[in-house]
Amino acid sequence: MGSKDHTTLVAAVEAADLVDALSNAGPFTVFAPTNEAFAALPAGTVDGLLKPEKKDALSDILQYHVALGVFKPENIRDGQMLGMVNGGKVTFHVKDR
């Protein structure tokens, strides 16, 4: 919550009312987009998602960035699939370690 590189993510977590859920004891891993990543989205995307009527969509997107368990970067393998809290799955592509 105190990272200067994640202020947009913190605002999104607060708008989606997920602060308490992410403050609970895990273990879980948040694949946290930086402010730079949010800035790369098309203009208006973040502002649109922060609107109260988009709370459900925002919550789904944020939960797509959370996995149950502890996953350290050095243990992630290219092609590895992982289930996310929202029920979606991601496939990791590891480059230039």
mmCIF file of N, CA, C and O in Angstrom:
data_model
loop_
_atom_site.group_PDB
_atom_site.id
_atom_site.type_symbol
_atom_site.label_atom_id
_atom_site.label_comp_id
_atom_site.label_asym_id
_atom_site.label_seq_id
_atom_site.Cartn_x
_atom_site.Cartn_y
_atom_site.Cartn_z
ATOM 1 N N MET A 1 0.819 -1.200 0.000
ATOM 2 C CA MET A 1 0.000 0.000 0.000
ATOM 3 C C MET A 1 0.860 1.260 0.000
ATOM 4 O O MET A 1 0.385 2.282 -0.432
ATOM 5 N N GLY A 2 2.100 1.174 0.438
ATOM 6 C CA GLY A 2 2.936 2.358 0.536
ATOM 7 C C GLY A 2 3.901 2.550 -0.614
ATOM 8 O O GLY A 2 4.705 3.462 -0.587
ATOM 9 N N SER A 3 3.819 1.715 -1.638
ATOM 10 C CA SER A 3 4.759 1.798 -2.757
ATOM 11 C C SER A 3 4.420 2.964 -3.679
ATOM 12 O O SER A 3 3.292 3.079 -4.160
ATOM 13 N N LYS A 4 5.411 3.801 -3.951
ATOM 14 C CA LYS A 4 5.189 4.931 -4.862
ATOM 15 C C LYS A 4 4.985 4.471 -6.303
ATOM 16 O O LYS A 4 4.444 5.210 -7.125
ATOM 17 N N ASP A 5 5.370 3.247 -6.627
ATOM 18 C CA ASP A 5 5.214 2.715 -7.981
ATOM 19 C C ASP A 5 3.872 2.022 -8.192
ATOM 20 O O ASP A 5 3.584 1.550 -9.297
ATOM 21 N N HIS A 6 3.059 1.946 -7.141
ATOM 22 C CA HIS A 6 1.797 1.228 -7.234
ATOM 23 C C HIS A 6 0.600 2.053 -6.754
ATOM 24 O O HIS A 6 -0.411 1.507 -6.322
ATOM 25 N N THR A 7 0.672 3.369 -6.870
ATOM 26 C CA THR A 7 -0.416 4.217 -6.375
ATOM 27 C C THR A 7 -1.713 4.007 -7.163
ATOM 28 O O THR A 7 -2.800 4.068 -6.586
ATOM 29 N N THR A 8 -1.618 3.748 -8.454
ATOM 30 C CA THR A 8 -2.821 3.501 -9.253
ATOM 31 C C THR A 8 -3.460 2.185 -8.826
ATOM 32 O O THR A 8 -4.683 2.094 -8.690
ATOM 33 N N LEU A 9 -2.641 1.170 -8.592
ATOM 34 C CA LEU A 9 -3.160 -0.117 -8.118
ATOM 35 C C LEU A 9 -3.849 0.051 -6.772
ATOM 36 O O LEU A 9 -4.942 -0.483 -6.553
ATOM 37 N N VAL A 10 -3.256 0.795 -5.879
ATOM 38 C CA VAL A 10 -3.862 1.020 -4.557
ATOM 39 C C VAL A 10 -5.213 1.709 -4.717
ATOM 40 O O VAL A 10 -6.197 1.313 -4.081
ATOM 41 N N ALA A 11 -5.292 2.713 -5.576
ATOM 42 C CA ALA A 11 -6.565 3.400 -5.810
ATOM 43 C C ALA A 11 -7.606 2.425 -6.363
ATOM 44 O O ALA A 11 -8.780 2.471 -5.968
ATOM 45 N N ALA A 12 -7.187 1.534 -7.243
ATOM 46 C CA ALA A 12 -8.100 0.549 -7.817
ATOM 47 C C ALA A 12 -8.571 -0.445 -6.748
ATOM 48 O O ALA A 12 -9.757 -0.783 -6.680
ATOM 49 N N VAL A 13 -7.647 -0.915 -5.917
ATOM 50 C CA VAL A 13 -8.001 -1.855 -4.841
ATOM 51 C C VAL A 13 -8.993 -1.202 -3.893
ATOM 52 O O VAL A 13 -9.970 -1.829 -3.459
ATOM 53 N N GLU A 14 -8.782 0.062 -3.584
ATOM 54 C CA GLU A 14 -9.702 0.787 -2.709
ATOM 55 C C GLU A 14 -11.062 0.959 -3.382
ATOM 56 O O GLU A 14 -12.099 0.743 -2.756
ATOM 57 N N ALA A 15 -11.083 1.303 -4.665
ATOM 58 C CA ALA A 15 -12.340 1.499 -5.391
ATOM 59 C C ALA A 15 -13.136 0.202 -5.497
ATOM 60 O O ALA A 15 -14.367 0.217 -5.517
ATOM 61 N N ALA A 16 -12.445 -0.923 -5.541
ATOM 62 C CA ALA A 16 -13.104 -2.222 -5.651
ATOM 63 C C ALA A 16 -13.436 -2.823 -4.280
ATOM 64 O O ALA A 16 -13.954 -3.932 -4.205
ATOM 65 N N ASP A 17 -13.142 -2.099 -3.207
ATOM 66 C CA ASP A 17 -13.368 -2.581 -1.831
ATOM 67 C C ASP A 17 -12.661 -3.909 -1.564
ATOM 68 O O ASP A 17 -13.224 -4.813 -0.937
ATOM 69 N N LEU A 18 -11.417 -4.025 -2.033
ATOM 70 C CA LEU A 18 -10.647 -5.248 -1.828
ATOM 71 C C LEU A 18 -9.525 -5.089 -0.806
ATOM 72 O O LEU A 18 -8.729 -6.009 -0.621
ATOM 73 N N VAL A 19 -9.453 -3.942 -0.146
ATOM 74 C CA VAL A 19 -8.373 -3.698 0.812
ATOM 75 C C VAL A 19 -8.373 -4.754 1.903
ATOM 76 O O VAL A 19 -7.335 -5.354 2.200
ATOM 77 N N ASP A 20 -9.530 -5.021 2.503
ATOM 78 C CA ASP A 20 -9.596 -6.009 3.578
ATOM 79 C C ASP A 20 -9.223 -7.401 3.084
ATOM 80 O O ASP A 20 -8.494 -8.128 3.743
ATOM 81 N N ALA A 21 -9.723 -7.779 1.921
ATOM 82 C CA ALA A 21 -9.426 -9.110 1.373
ATOM 83 C C ALA A 21 -7.937 -9.290 1.148
ATOM 84 O O ALA A 21 -7.374 -10.356 1.412
ATOM 85 N N LEU A 22 -7.261 -8.246 0.665
ATOM 86 C CA LEU A 22 -5.835 -8.341 0.394
ATOM 87 C C LEU A 22 -4.984 -8.102 1.633
ATOM 88 O O LEU A 22 -3.776 -8.292 1.598
ATOM 89 N N SER A 23 -5.617 -7.706 2.723
ATOM 90 C CA SER A 23 -4.892 -7.512 3.973
ATOM 91 C C SER A 23 -4.926 -8.759 4.844
ATOM 92 O O SER A 23 -4.208 -8.850 5.826
ATOM 93 N N ASN A 24 -5.793 -9.699 4.507
ATOM 94 C CA ASN A 24 -5.904 -10.940 5.285
ATOM 95 C C ASN A 24 -4.647 -11.772 5.116
ATOM 96 O O ASN A 24 -3.922 -11.655 4.127
ATOM 97 N N ALA A 25 -4.446 -12.651 6.094
ATOM 98 C CA ALA A 25 -3.324 -13.575 5.992
ATOM 99 C C ALA A 25 -3.563 -14.490 4.812
ATOM 100 O O ALA A 25 -4.648 -14.985 4.612
ATOM 101 N N GLY A 26 -2.576 -14.710 4.005
ATOM 102 C CA GLY A 26 -2.672 -15.533 2.810
ATOM 103 C C GLY A 26 -2.552 -17.002 3.134
ATOM 104 O O GLY A 26 -3.226 -17.487 4.023
ATOM 105 N N PRO A 27 -1.680 -17.643 2.479
ATOM 106 C CA PRO A 27 -0.738 -16.986 1.578
ATOM 107 C C PRO A 27 -1.347 -16.758 0.197
ATOM 108 O O PRO A 27 -2.150 -17.544 -0.280
ATOM 109 N N PHE A 28 -0.988 -15.639 -0.386
ATOM 110 C CA PHE A 28 -1.361 -15.356 -1.763
ATOM 111 C C PHE A 28 -0.286 -14.472 -2.373
ATOM 112 O O PHE A 28 0.510 -13.858 -1.677
ATOM 113 N N THR A 29 -0.262 -14.452 -3.684
ATOM 114 C CA THR A 29 0.689 -13.625 -4.423
ATOM 115 C C THR A 29 -0.096 -12.666 -5.300
ATOM 116 O O THR A 29 -1.008 -13.086 -6.022
ATOM 117 N N VAL A 30 0.239 -11.391 -5.230
ATOM 118 C CA VAL A 30 -0.361 -10.381 -6.092
ATOM 119 C C VAL A 30 0.652 -10.051 -7.187
ATOM 120 O O VAL A 30 1.777 -9.637 -6.892
ATOM 121 N N PHE A 31 0.261 -10.266 -8.414
ATOM 122 C CA PHE A 31 1.083 -9.872 -9.560
ATOM 123 C C PHE A 31 0.680 -8.430 -9.859
ATOM 124 O O PHE A 31 -0.274 -8.164 -10.584
ATOM 125 N N ALA A 32 1.395 -7.511 -9.206
ATOM 126 C CA ALA A 32 0.980 -6.116 -9.092
ATOM 127 C C ALA A 32 1.466 -5.256 -10.249
ATOM 128 O O ALA A 32 2.658 -4.990 -10.363
ATOM 129 N N PRO A 33 0.530 -4.780 -11.083
ATOM 130 C CA PRO A 33 0.925 -3.855 -12.148
ATOM 131 C C PRO A 33 1.397 -2.525 -11.557
ATOM 132 O O PRO A 33 0.831 -2.027 -10.588
ATOM 133 N N THR A 34 2.416 -1.972 -12.154
ATOM 134 C CA THR A 34 2.949 -0.676 -11.709
ATOM 135 C C THR A 34 2.147 0.463 -12.331
ATOM 136 O O THR A 34 1.353 0.263 -13.253
ATOM 137 N N ASN A 35 2.396 1.665 -11.830
ATOM 138 C CA ASN A 35 1.779 2.855 -12.429
ATOM 139 C C ASN A 35 2.109 2.932 -13.918
ATOM 140 O O ASN A 35 1.259 3.318 -14.724
ATOM 141 N N GLU A 36 3.322 2.563 -14.278
ATOM 142 C CA GLU A 36 3.745 2.583 -15.684
ATOM 143 C C GLU A 36 2.878 1.646 -16.531
ATOM 144 O O GLU A 36 2.502 1.981 -17.655
ATOM 145 N N ALA A 37 2.550 0.484 -15.996
ATOM 146 C CA ALA A 37 1.695 -0.464 -16.723
ATOM 147 C C ALA A 37 0.296 0.106 -16.914
ATOM 148 O O ALA A 37 -0.285 -0.001 -18.003
ATOM 149 N N PHE A 38 -0.246 0.716 -15.880
ATOM 150 C CA PHE A 38 -1.562 1.340 -16.010
ATOM 151 C C PHE A 38 -1.524 2.477 -17.031
ATOM 152 O O PHE A 38 -2.459 2.656 -17.798
ATOM 153 N N ALA A 39 -0.448 3.246 -17.043
ATOM 154 C CA ALA A 39 -0.324 4.372 -17.970
ATOM 155 C C ALA A 39 -0.279 3.914 -19.423
ATOM 156 O O ALA A 39 -0.618 4.677 -20.333
ATOM 157 N N ALA A 40 0.126 2.667 -19.659
ATOM 158 C CA ALA A 40 0.210 2.134 -21.021
ATOM 159 C C ALA A 40 -1.152 1.718 -21.573
ATOM 160 O O ALA A 40 -1.273 1.445 -22.774
ATOM 161 N N LEU A 41 -2.175 1.681 -20.725
ATOM 162 C CA LEU A 41 -3.518 1.330 -21.183
ATOM 163 C C LEU A 41 -4.096 2.472 -22.017
ATOM 164 O O LEU A 41 -3.682 3.625 -21.878
ATOM 165 N N PRO A 42 -5.057 2.173 -22.877
ATOM 166 C CA PRO A 42 -5.684 3.242 -23.650
ATOM 167 C C PRO A 42 -6.246 4.342 -22.748
ATOM 168 O O PRO A 42 -6.722 4.054 -21.636
ATOM 169 N N ALA A 43 -6.191 5.555 -23.231
ATOM 170 C CA ALA A 43 -6.673 6.707 -22.461
ATOM 171 C C ALA A 43 -8.097 6.473 -21.981
ATOM 172 O O ALA A 43 -8.950 5.992 -22.723
ATOM 173 N N GLY A 44 -8.338 6.777 -20.713
ATOM 174 C CA GLY A 44 -9.665 6.673 -20.129
ATOM 175 C C GLY A 44 -9.981 5.318 -19.522
ATOM 176 O O GLY A 44 -10.988 5.187 -18.816
ATOM 177 N N THR A 45 -9.162 4.311 -19.767
ATOM 178 C CA THR A 45 -9.442 2.966 -19.257
ATOM 179 C C THR A 45 -9.498 2.946 -17.741
ATOM 180 O O THR A 45 -10.469 2.457 -17.140
ATOM 181 N N VAL A 46 -8.460 3.453 -17.100
ATOM 182 C CA VAL A 46 -8.401 3.419 -15.635
ATOM 183 C C VAL A 46 -9.515 4.273 -15.044
ATOM 184 O O VAL A 46 -10.233 3.822 -14.146
ATOM 185 N N ASP A 47 -9.681 5.487 -15.547
ATOM 186 C CA ASP A 47 -10.732 6.363 -15.020
ATOM 187 C C ASP A 47 -12.100 5.707 -15.149
ATOM 188 O O ASP A 47 -12.924 5.791 -14.239
ATOM 189 N N GLY A 48 -12.336 5.033 -16.257
ATOM 190 C CA GLY A 48 -13.609 4.346 -16.456
ATOM 191 C C GLY A 48 -13.810 3.225 -15.456
ATOM 192 O O GLY A 48 -14.911 3.047 -14.914
ATOM 193 N N LEU A 49 -12.768 2.455 -15.201
ATOM 194 C CA LEU A 49 -12.878 1.333 -14.264
ATOM 195 C C LEU A 49 -13.017 1.776 -12.809
ATOM 196 O O LEU A 49 -13.509 1.020 -11.981
ATOM 197 N N LEU A 50 -12.577 2.989 -12.501
ATOM 198 C CA LEU A 50 -12.672 3.490 -11.130
ATOM 199 C C LEU A 50 -14.062 4.034 -10.792
ATOM 200 O O LEU A 50 -14.341 4.346 -9.636
ATOM 201 N N LYS A 51 -14.944 4.099 -11.769
ATOM 202 C CA LYS A 51 -16.308 4.577 -11.525
ATOM 203 C C LYS A 51 -17.085 3.531 -10.729
ATOM 204 O O LYS A 51 -16.917 2.326 -10.941
ATOM 205 N N PRO A 52 -17.928 3.987 -9.809
ATOM 206 C CA PRO A 52 -18.683 3.040 -8.964
ATOM 207 C C PRO A 52 -19.451 1.976 -9.753
ATOM 208 O O PRO A 52 -19.523 0.828 -9.333
ATOM 209 N N GLU A 53 -20.015 2.335 -10.887
ATOM 210 C CA GLU A 53 -20.790 1.368 -11.664
ATOM 211 C C GLU A 53 -19.922 0.287 -12.327
ATOM 212 O O GLU A 53 -20.437 -0.704 -12.842
ATOM 213 N N LYS A 54 -18.610 0.454 -12.298
ATOM 214 C CA LYS A 54 -17.685 -0.538 -12.868
ATOM 215 C C LYS A 54 -16.990 -1.364 -11.780
ATOM 216 O O LYS A 54 -16.041 -2.087 -12.061
ATOM 217 N N LYS A 55 -17.485 -1.264 -10.547
ATOM 218 C CA LYS A 55 -16.842 -1.929 -9.419
ATOM 219 C C LYS A 55 -16.694 -3.438 -9.640
ATOM 220 O O LYS A 55 -15.647 -4.009 -9.342
ATOM 221 N N ASP A 56 -17.711 -4.099 -10.165
ATOM 222 C CA ASP A 56 -17.638 -5.546 -10.377
ATOM 223 C C ASP A 56 -16.578 -5.901 -11.409
ATOM 224 O O ASP A 56 -15.812 -6.846 -11.222
ATOM 225 N N ALA A 57 -16.521 -5.154 -12.503
ATOM 226 C CA ALA A 57 -15.515 -5.408 -13.537
ATOM 227 C C ALA A 57 -14.117 -5.150 -12.993
ATOM 228 O O ALA A 57 -13.189 -5.937 -13.245
ATOM 229 N N LEU A 58 -13.964 -4.083 -12.240
ATOM 230 C CA LEU A 58 -12.669 -3.757 -11.643
ATOM 231 C C LEU A 58 -12.234 -4.851 -10.676
ATOM 232 O O LEU A 58 -11.085 -5.298 -10.707
ATOM 233 N N SER A 59 -13.148 -5.314 -9.848
ATOM 234 C CA SER A 59 -12.837 -6.382 -8.897
ATOM 235 C C SER A 59 -12.390 -7.644 -9.627
ATOM 236 O O SER A 59 -11.411 -8.293 -9.239
ATOM 237 N N ASP A 60 -13.067 -7.996 -10.702
ATOM 238 C CA ASP A 60 -12.707 -9.181 -11.494
ATOM 239 C C ASP A 60 -11.304 -9.036 -12.070
ATOM 240 O O ASP A 60 -10.494 -9.964 -11.994
ATOM 241 N N ILE A 61 -10.997 -7.875 -12.617
ATOM 242 C CA ILE A 61 -9.669 -7.631 -13.198
ATOM 243 C C ILE A 61 -8.594 -7.727 -12.119
ATOM 244 O O ILE A 61 -7.559 -8.360 -12.321
ATOM 245 N N LEU A 62 -8.840 -7.106 -10.980
ATOM 246 C CA LEU A 62 -7.854 -7.143 -9.898
ATOM 247 C C LEU A 62 -7.649 -8.563 -9.375
ATOM 248 O O LEU A 62 -6.514 -8.980 -9.119
ATOM 249 N N GLN A 63 -8.724 -9.319 -9.248
ATOM 250 C CA GLN A 63 -8.604 -10.690 -8.761
ATOM 251 C C GLN A 63 -7.924 -11.602 -9.785
ATOM 252 O O GLN A 63 -7.421 -12.665 -9.434
ATOM 253 N N TYR A 64 -7.899 -11.179 -11.026
ATOM 254 C CA TYR A 64 -7.166 -11.909 -12.067
ATOM 255 C C TYR A 64 -5.662 -11.771 -11.851
ATOM 256 O O TYR A 64 -4.874 -12.492 -12.448
ATOM 257 N N HIS A 65 -5.246 -10.864 -10.989
ATOM 258 C CA HIS A 65 -3.837 -10.632 -10.682
ATOM 259 C C HIS A 65 -3.422 -11.222 -9.331
ATOM 260 O O HIS A 65 -2.350 -10.913 -8.823
ATOM 261 N N VAL A 66 -4.281 -12.079 -8.745
ATOM 262 C CA VAL A 66 -3.995 -12.670 -7.433
ATOM 263 C C VAL A 66 -4.084 -14.188 -7.541
ATOM 264 O O VAL A 66 -5.061 -14.726 -8.076
ATOM 265 N N ALA A 67 -3.070 -14.861 -7.005
ATOM 266 C CA ALA A 67 -3.054 -16.326 -6.961
ATOM 267 C C ALA A 67 -2.883 -16.776 -5.521
ATOM 268 O O ALA A 67 -2.158 -16.147 -4.748
ATOM 269 N N LEU A 68 -3.563 -17.848 -5.172
ATOM 270 C CA LEU A 68 -3.407 -18.410 -3.835
ATOM 271 C C LEU A 68 -2.075 -19.133 -3.759
ATOM 272 O O LEU A 68 -1.738 -19.932 -4.641
ATOM 273 N N GLY A 69 -1.298 -18.836 -2.738
ATOM 274 C CA GLY A 69 0.022 -19.430 -2.560
ATOM 275 C C GLY A 69 1.106 -18.389 -2.745
ATOM 276 O O GLY A 69 0.844 -17.246 -3.115
ATOM 277 N N VAL A 70 2.317 -18.806 -2.476
ATOM 278 C CA VAL A 70 3.479 -17.928 -2.615
ATOM 279 C C VAL A 70 4.240 -18.353 -3.869
ATOM 280 O O VAL A 70 4.659 -19.508 -3.975
ATOM 281 N N PHE A 71 4.391 -17.430 -4.796
ATOM 282 C CA PHE A 71 5.082 -17.711 -6.049
ATOM 283 C C PHE A 71 6.215 -16.711 -6.224
ATOM 284 O O PHE A 71 5.979 -15.533 -6.451
ATOM 285 N N LYS A 72 7.423 -17.187 -6.096
ATOM 286 C CA LYS A 72 8.594 -16.336 -6.241
ATOM 287 C C LYS A 72 9.021 -16.341 -7.705
ATOM 288 O O LYS A 72 8.930 -17.369 -8.375
ATOM 289 N N PRO A 73 9.488 -15.205 -8.202
ATOM 290 C CA PRO A 73 9.866 -15.115 -9.616
ATOM 291 C C PRO A 73 10.833 -16.210 -10.063
ATOM 292 O O PRO A 73 10.697 -16.753 -11.164
ATOM 293 N N GLU A 74 11.782 -16.553 -9.223
ATOM 294 C CA GLU A 74 12.777 -17.542 -9.619
ATOM 295 C C GLU A 74 12.187 -18.950 -9.752
ATOM 296 O O GLU A 74 12.811 -19.842 -10.330
ATOM 297 N N ASN A 75 10.970 -19.154 -9.236
ATOM 298 C CA ASN A 75 10.334 -20.465 -9.337
ATOM 299 C C ASN A 75 9.297 -20.563 -10.448
ATOM 300 O O ASN A 75 8.736 -21.627 -10.680
ATOM 301 N N ILE A 76 9.025 -19.455 -11.109
ATOM 302 C CA ILE A 76 8.071 -19.445 -12.218
ATOM 303 C C ILE A 76 8.783 -19.962 -13.469
ATOM 304 O O ILE A 76 9.889 -19.532 -13.792
ATOM 305 N N ARG A 77 8.151 -20.881 -14.168
ATOM 306 C CA ARG A 77 8.738 -21.493 -15.365
ATOM 307 C C ARG A 77 7.968 -21.078 -16.615
ATOM 308 O O ARG A 77 6.746 -20.885 -16.563
ATOM 309 N N ASP A 78 8.669 -20.957 -17.721
ATOM 310 C CA ASP A 78 8.044 -20.628 -18.996
ATOM 311 C C ASP A 78 6.986 -21.677 -19.326
ATOM 312 O O ASP A 78 7.235 -22.883 -19.220
ATOM 313 N N GLY A 79 5.798 -21.232 -19.681
ATOM 314 C CA GLY A 79 4.706 -22.135 -20.014
ATOM 315 C C GLY A 79 3.888 -22.603 -18.830
ATOM 316 O O GLY A 79 2.873 -23.276 -19.006
ATOM 317 N N GLN A 80 4.303 -22.253 -17.626
ATOM 318 C CA GLN A 80 3.579 -22.662 -16.418
ATOM 319 C C GLN A 80 2.200 -22.006 -16.404
ATOM 320 O O GLN A 80 2.058 -20.823 -16.689
ATOM 321 N N MET A 81 1.175 -22.783 -16.081
ATOM 322 C CA MET A 81 -0.184 -22.256 -15.950
ATOM 323 C C MET A 81 -0.527 -22.148 -14.469
ATOM 324 O O MET A 81 -0.092 -22.971 -13.667
ATOM 325 N N LEU A 82 -1.303 -21.130 -14.155
ATOM 326 C CA LEU A 82 -1.654 -20.883 -12.758
ATOM 327 C C LEU A 82 -3.095 -20.378 -12.691
ATOM 328 O O LEU A 82 -3.483 -19.495 -13.465
ATOM 329 N N GLY A 83 -3.872 -20.937 -11.781
ATOM 330 C CA GLY A 83 -5.233 -20.462 -11.561
ATOM 331 C C GLY A 83 -5.224 -19.208 -10.707
ATOM 332 O O GLY A 83 -4.466 -19.106 -9.748
ATOM 333 N N MET A 84 -6.073 -18.285 -11.062
ATOM 334 C CA MET A 84 -6.150 -17.018 -10.342
ATOM 335 C C MET A 84 -7.420 -16.977 -9.488
ATOM 336 O O MET A 84 -8.340 -17.772 -9.683
ATOM 337 N N VAL A 85 -7.479 -16.046 -8.550
ATOM 338 C CA VAL A 85 -8.584 -15.961 -7.600
ATOM 339 C C VAL A 85 -9.930 -15.764 -8.303
ATOM 340 O O VAL A 85 -10.944 -16.283 -7.842
ATOM 341 N N ASN A 86 -9.964 -15.080 -9.437
ATOM 342 C CA ASN A 86 -11.237 -14.844 -10.119
ATOM 343 C C ASN A 86 -11.705 -16.058 -10.918
ATOM 344 O O ASN A 86 -12.738 -16.004 -11.570
ATOM 345 N N GLY A 87 -10.948 -17.144 -10.891
ATOM 346 C CA GLY A 87 -11.317 -18.345 -11.630
ATOM 347 C C GLY A 87 -10.643 -18.461 -12.983
ATOM 348 O O GLY A 87 -10.731 -19.496 -13.632
ATOM 349 N N GLY A 88 -9.987 -17.402 -13.419
ATOM 350 C CA GLY A 88 -9.266 -17.434 -14.690
ATOM 351 C C GLY A 88 -7.930 -18.155 -14.553
ATOM 352 O O GLY A 88 -7.515 -18.512 -13.452
ATOM 353 N N LYS A 89 -7.297 -18.384 -15.666
ATOM 354 C CA LYS A 89 -5.974 -19.009 -15.673
ATOM 355 C C LYS A 89 -5.024 -18.138 -16.476
ATOM 356 O O LYS A 89 -5.427 -17.497 -17.435
ATOM 357 N N VAL A 90 -3.772 -18.134 -16.068
ATOM 358 C CA VAL A 90 -2.737 -17.420 -16.795
ATOM 359 C C VAL A 90 -1.650 -18.406 -17.173
ATOM 360 O O VAL A 90 -1.441 -19.420 -16.514
ATOM 361 N N THR A 91 -0.970 -18.093 -18.256
ATOM 362 C CA THR A 91 0.202 -18.849 -18.671
ATOM 363 C C THR A 91 1.377 -17.891 -18.632
ATOM 364 O O THR A 91 1.313 -16.803 -19.221
ATOM 365 N N PHE A 92 2.421 -18.270 -17.949
ATOM 366 C CA PHE A 92 3.596 -17.412 -17.814
ATOM 367 C C PHE A 92 4.533 -17.595 -19.006
ATOM 368 O O PHE A 92 4.717 -18.706 -19.498
ATOM 369 N N HIS A 93 5.093 -16.490 -19.434
ATOM 370 C CA HIS A 93 6.134 -16.482 -20.465
ATOM 371 C C HIS A 93 7.340 -15.794 -19.859
ATOM 372 O O HIS A 93 7.305 -14.596 -19.607
ATOM 373 N N VAL A 94 8.382 -16.558 -19.604
ATOM 374 C CA VAL A 94 9.557 -16.047 -18.923
ATOM 375 C C VAL A 94 10.582 -15.642 -19.971
ATOM 376 O O VAL A 94 10.915 -16.411 -20.867
ATOM 377 N N LYS A 95 11.084 -14.411 -19.834
ATOM 378 C CA LYS A 95 12.084 -13.886 -20.756
ATOM 379 C C LYS A 95 13.259 -13.307 -19.980
ATOM 380 O O LYS A 95 13.073 -12.715 -18.920
ATOM 381 N N ASP A 96 14.439 -13.455 -20.516
ATOM 382 C CA ASP A 96 15.642 -12.752 -20.040
ATOM 383 C C ASP A 96 15.772 -12.707 -18.524
ATOM 384 O O ASP A 96 15.788 -11.649 -17.917
ATOM 385 N N ARG A 97 15.926 -13.853 -17.926
ATOM 386 C CA ARG A 97 16.139 -13.868 -16.471
ATOM 387 C C ARG A 97 17.562 -13.662 -16.147
ATOM 388 O O ARG A 97 18.488 -14.164 -16.536
#
